mmCIF file of N, CA and C in Angstrom:
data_model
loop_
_atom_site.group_PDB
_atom_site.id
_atom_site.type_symbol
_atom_site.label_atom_id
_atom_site.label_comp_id
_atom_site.label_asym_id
_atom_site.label_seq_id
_atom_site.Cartn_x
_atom_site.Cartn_y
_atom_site.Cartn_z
ATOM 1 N N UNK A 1 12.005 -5.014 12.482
ATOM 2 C CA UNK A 1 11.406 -4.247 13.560
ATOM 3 C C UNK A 1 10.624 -3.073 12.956
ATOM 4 N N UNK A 2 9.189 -2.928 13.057
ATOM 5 C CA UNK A 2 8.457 -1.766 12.521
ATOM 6 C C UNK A 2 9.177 -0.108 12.766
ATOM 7 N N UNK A 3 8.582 0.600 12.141
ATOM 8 C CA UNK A 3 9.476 1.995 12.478
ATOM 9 C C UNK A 3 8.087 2.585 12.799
ATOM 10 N N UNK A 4 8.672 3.417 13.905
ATOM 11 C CA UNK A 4 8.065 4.320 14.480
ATOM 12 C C UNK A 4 7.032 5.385 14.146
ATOM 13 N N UNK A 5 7.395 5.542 13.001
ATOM 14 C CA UNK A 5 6.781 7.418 12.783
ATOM 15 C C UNK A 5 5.738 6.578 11.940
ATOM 16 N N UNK A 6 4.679 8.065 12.114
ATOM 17 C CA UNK A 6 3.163 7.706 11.643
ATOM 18 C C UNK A 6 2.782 7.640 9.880
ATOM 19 N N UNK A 7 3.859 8.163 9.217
ATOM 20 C CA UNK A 7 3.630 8.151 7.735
ATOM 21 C C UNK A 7 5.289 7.302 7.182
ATOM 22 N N UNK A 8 4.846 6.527 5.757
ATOM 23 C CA UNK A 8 5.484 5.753 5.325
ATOM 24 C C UNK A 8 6.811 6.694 4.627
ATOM 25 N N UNK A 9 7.492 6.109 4.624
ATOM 26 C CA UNK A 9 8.918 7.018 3.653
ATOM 27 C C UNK A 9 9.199 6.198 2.554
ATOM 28 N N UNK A 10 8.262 6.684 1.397
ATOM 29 C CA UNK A 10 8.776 6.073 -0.186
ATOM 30 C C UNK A 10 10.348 5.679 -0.873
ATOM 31 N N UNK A 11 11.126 5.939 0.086
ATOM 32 C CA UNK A 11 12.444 6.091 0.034
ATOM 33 C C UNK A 11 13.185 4.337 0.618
ATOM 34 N N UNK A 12 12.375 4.131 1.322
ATOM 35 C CA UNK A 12 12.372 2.978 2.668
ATOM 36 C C UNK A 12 12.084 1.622 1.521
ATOM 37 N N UNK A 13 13.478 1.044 1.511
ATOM 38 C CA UNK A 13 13.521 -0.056 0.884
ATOM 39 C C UNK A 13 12.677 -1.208 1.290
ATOM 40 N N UNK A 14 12.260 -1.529 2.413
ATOM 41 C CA UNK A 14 11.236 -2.763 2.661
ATOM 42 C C UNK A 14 9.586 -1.770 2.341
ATOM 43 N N UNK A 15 9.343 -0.925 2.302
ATOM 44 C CA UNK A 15 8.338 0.090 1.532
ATOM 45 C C UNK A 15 8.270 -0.353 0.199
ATOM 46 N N UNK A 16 9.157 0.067 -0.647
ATOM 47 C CA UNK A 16 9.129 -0.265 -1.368
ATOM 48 C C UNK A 16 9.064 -1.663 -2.278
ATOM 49 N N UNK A 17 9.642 -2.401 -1.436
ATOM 50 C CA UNK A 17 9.340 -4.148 -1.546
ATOM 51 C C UNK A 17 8.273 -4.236 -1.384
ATOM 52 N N UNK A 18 7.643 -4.045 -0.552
ATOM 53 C CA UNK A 18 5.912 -4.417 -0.238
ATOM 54 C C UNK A 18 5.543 -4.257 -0.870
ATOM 55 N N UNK A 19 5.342 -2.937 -1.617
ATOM 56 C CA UNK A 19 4.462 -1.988 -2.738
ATOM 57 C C UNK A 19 4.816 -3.366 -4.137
ATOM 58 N N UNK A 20 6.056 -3.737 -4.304
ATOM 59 C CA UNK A 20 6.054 -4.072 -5.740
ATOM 60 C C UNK A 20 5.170 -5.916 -5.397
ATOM 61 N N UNK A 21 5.644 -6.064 -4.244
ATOM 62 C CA UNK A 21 4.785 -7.374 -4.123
ATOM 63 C C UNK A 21 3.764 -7.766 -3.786
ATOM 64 N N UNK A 22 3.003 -6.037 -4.078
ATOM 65 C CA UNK A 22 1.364 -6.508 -3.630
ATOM 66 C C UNK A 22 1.191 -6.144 -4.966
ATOM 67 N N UNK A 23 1.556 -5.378 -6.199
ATOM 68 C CA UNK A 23 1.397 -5.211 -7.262
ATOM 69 C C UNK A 23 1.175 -6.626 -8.245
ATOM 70 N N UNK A 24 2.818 -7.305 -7.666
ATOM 71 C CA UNK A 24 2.839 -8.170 -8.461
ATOM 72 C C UNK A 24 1.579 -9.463 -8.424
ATOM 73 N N UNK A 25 1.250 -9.092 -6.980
ATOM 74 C CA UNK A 25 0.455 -10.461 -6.607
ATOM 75 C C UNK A 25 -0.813 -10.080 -7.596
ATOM 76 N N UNK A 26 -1.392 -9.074 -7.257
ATOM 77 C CA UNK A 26 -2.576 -8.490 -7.814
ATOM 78 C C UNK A 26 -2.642 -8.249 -9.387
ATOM 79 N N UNK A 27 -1.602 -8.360 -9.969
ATOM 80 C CA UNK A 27 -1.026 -8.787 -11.487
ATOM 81 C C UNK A 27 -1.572 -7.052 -11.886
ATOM 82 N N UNK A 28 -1.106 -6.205 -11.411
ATOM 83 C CA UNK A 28 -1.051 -4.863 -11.563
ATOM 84 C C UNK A 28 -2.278 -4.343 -12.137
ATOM 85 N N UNK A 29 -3.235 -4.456 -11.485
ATOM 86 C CA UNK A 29 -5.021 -4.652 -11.850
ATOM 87 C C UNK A 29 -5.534 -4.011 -10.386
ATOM 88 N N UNK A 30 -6.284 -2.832 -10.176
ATOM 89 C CA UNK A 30 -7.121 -2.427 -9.783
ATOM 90 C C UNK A 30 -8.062 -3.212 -8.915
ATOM 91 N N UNK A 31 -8.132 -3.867 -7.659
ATOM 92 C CA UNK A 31 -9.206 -4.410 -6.961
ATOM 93 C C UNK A 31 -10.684 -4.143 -7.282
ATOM 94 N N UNK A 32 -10.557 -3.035 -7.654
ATOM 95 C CA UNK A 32 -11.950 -2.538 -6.921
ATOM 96 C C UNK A 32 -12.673 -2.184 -8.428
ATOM 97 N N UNK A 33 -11.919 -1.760 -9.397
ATOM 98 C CA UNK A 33 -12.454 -1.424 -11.135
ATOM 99 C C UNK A 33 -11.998 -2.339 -11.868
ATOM 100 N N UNK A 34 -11.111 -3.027 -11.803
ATOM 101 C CA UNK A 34 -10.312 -3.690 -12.860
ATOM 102 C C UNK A 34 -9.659 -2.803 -13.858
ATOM 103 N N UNK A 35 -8.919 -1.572 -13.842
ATOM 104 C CA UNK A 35 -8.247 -1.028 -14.678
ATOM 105 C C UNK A 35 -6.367 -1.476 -13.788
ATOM 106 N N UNK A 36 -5.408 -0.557 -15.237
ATOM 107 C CA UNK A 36 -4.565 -1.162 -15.070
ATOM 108 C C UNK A 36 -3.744 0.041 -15.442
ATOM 109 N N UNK A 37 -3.880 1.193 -14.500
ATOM 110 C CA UNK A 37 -3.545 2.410 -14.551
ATOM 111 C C UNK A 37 -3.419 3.282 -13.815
ATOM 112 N N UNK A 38 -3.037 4.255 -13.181
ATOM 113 C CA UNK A 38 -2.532 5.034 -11.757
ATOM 114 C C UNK A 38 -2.505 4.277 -10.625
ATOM 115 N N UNK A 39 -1.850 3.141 -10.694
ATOM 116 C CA UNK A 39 -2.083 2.009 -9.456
ATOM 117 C C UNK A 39 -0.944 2.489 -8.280
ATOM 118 N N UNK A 40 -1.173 2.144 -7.347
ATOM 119 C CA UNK A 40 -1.361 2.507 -5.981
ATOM 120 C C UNK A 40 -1.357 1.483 -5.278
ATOM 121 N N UNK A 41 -0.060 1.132 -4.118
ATOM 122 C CA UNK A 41 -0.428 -0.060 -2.858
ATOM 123 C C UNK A 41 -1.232 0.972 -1.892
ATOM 124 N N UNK A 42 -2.514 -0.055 -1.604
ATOM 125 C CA UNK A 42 -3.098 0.368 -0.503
ATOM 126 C C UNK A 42 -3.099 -0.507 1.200
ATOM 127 N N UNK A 43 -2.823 -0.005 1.855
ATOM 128 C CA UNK A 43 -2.675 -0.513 3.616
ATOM 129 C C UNK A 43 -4.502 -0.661 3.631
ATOM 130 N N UNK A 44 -4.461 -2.243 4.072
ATOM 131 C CA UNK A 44 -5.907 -2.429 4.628
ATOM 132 C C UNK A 44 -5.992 -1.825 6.139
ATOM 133 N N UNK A 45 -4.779 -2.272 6.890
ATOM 134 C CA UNK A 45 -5.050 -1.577 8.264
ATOM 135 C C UNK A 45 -3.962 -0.717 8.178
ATOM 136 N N UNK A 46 -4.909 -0.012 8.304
ATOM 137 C CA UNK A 46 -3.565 1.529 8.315
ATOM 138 C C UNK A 46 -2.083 1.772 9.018
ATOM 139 N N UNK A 47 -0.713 2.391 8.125
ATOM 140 C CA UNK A 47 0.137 2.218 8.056
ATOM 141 C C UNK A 47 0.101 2.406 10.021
ATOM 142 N N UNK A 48 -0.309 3.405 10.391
ATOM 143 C CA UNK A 48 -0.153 4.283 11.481
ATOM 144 C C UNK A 48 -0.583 3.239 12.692
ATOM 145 N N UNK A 49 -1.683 2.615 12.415
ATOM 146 C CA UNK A 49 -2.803 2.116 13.054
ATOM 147 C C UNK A 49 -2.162 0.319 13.600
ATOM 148 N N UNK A 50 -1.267 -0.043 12.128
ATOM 149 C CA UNK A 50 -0.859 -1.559 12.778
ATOM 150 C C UNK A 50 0.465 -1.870 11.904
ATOM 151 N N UNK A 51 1.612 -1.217 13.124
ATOM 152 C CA UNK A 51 2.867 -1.375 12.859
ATOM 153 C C UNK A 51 3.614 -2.636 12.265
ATOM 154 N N UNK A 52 3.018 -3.443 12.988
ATOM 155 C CA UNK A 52 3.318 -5.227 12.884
ATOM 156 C C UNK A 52 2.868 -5.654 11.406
ATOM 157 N N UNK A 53 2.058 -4.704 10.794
ATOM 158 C CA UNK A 53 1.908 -5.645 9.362
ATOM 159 C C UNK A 53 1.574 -4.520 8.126
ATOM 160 N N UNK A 54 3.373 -3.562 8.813
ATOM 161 C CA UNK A 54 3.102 -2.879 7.816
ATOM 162 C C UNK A 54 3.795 -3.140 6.528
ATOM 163 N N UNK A 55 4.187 -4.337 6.302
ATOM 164 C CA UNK A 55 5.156 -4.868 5.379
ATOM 165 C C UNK A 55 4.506 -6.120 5.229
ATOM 166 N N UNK A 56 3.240 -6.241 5.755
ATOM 167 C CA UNK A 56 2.953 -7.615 5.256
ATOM 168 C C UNK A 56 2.283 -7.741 4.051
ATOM 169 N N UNK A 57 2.321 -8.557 3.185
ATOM 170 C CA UNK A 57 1.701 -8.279 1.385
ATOM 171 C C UNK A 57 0.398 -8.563 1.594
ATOM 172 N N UNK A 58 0.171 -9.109 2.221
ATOM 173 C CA UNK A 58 -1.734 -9.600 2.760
ATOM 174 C C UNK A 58 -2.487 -8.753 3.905
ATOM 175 N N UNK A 59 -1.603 -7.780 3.951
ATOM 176 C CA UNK A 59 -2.140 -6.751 4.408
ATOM 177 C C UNK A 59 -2.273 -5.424 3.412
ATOM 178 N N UNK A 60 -2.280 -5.714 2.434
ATOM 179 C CA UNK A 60 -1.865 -4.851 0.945
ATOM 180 C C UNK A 60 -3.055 -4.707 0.258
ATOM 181 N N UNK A 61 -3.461 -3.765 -0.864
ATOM 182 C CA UNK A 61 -4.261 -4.317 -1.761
ATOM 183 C C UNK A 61 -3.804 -3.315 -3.167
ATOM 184 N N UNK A 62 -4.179 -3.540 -4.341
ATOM 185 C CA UNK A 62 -3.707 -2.463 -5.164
ATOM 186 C C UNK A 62 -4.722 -1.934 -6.032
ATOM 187 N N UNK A 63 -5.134 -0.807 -5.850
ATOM 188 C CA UNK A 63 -6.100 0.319 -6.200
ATOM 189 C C UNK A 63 -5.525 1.259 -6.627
ATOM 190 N N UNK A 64 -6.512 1.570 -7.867
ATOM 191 C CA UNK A 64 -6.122 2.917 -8.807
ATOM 192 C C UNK A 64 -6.324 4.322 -7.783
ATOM 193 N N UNK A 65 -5.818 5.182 -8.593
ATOM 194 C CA UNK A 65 -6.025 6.693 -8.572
ATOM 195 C C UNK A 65 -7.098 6.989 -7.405
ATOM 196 N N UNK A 66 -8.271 6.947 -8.307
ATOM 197 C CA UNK A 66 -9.603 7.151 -8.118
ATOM 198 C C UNK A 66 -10.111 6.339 -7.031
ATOM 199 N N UNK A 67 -9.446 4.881 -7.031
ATOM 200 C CA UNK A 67 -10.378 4.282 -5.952
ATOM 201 C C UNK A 67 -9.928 4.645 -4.810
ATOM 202 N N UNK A 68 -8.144 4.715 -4.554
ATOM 203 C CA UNK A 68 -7.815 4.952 -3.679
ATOM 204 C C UNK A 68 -8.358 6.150 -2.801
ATOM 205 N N UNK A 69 -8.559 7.328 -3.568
ATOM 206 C CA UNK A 69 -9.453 8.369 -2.714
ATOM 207 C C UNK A 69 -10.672 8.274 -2.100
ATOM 208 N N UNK A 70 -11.126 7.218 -3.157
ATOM 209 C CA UNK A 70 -12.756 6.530 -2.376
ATOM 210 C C UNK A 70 -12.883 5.626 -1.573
ATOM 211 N N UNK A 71 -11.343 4.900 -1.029
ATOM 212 C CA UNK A 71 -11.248 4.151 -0.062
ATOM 213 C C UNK A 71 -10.965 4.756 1.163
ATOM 214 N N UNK A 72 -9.980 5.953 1.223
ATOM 215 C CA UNK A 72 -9.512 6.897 2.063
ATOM 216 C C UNK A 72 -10.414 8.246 2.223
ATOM 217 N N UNK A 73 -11.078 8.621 1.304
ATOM 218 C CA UNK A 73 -11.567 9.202 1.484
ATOM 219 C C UNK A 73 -11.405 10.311 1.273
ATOM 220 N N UNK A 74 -10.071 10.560 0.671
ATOM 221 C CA UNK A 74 -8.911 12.201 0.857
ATOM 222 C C UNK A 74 -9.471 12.240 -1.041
#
């Protein structure tokens, strides 16, 4: 059953499952540069935005440092 609140809790064991199995899928490589360094699971549809697949691995992608800010924008 999805949880409620609008930001993820790194603490949150199916969180953390997701994260290592979008890593693993992506063979711990950067989407967007191909590096293999400050990697990062990224939510294609935002954690907040679509409760139902916030644990889904194909809703995942894994981006460095850098890209991640240029995907988000922050």
């Amino acid at each position: 059953m999805p949880r409620k609140y609008s930001r993820h809790d790194s603490d949150d064991i199916l969180y953390k499952q997701w994260k290592s199995k979008v890593l693993r899928r992506d063979r711990g490589t950067c989407q967007m540069c191909g590096i293999k360094r400050r990697l990062q699971s990224h939510h294609i549809q935002r954690w907040v935005d679509a409760p139902d697949l916030r644990y889904e691995v194909n809703n995942g992608i894994t981006l460095c440092y850098d890209c991640h800010k240029k995907v988000t924008g922050q």
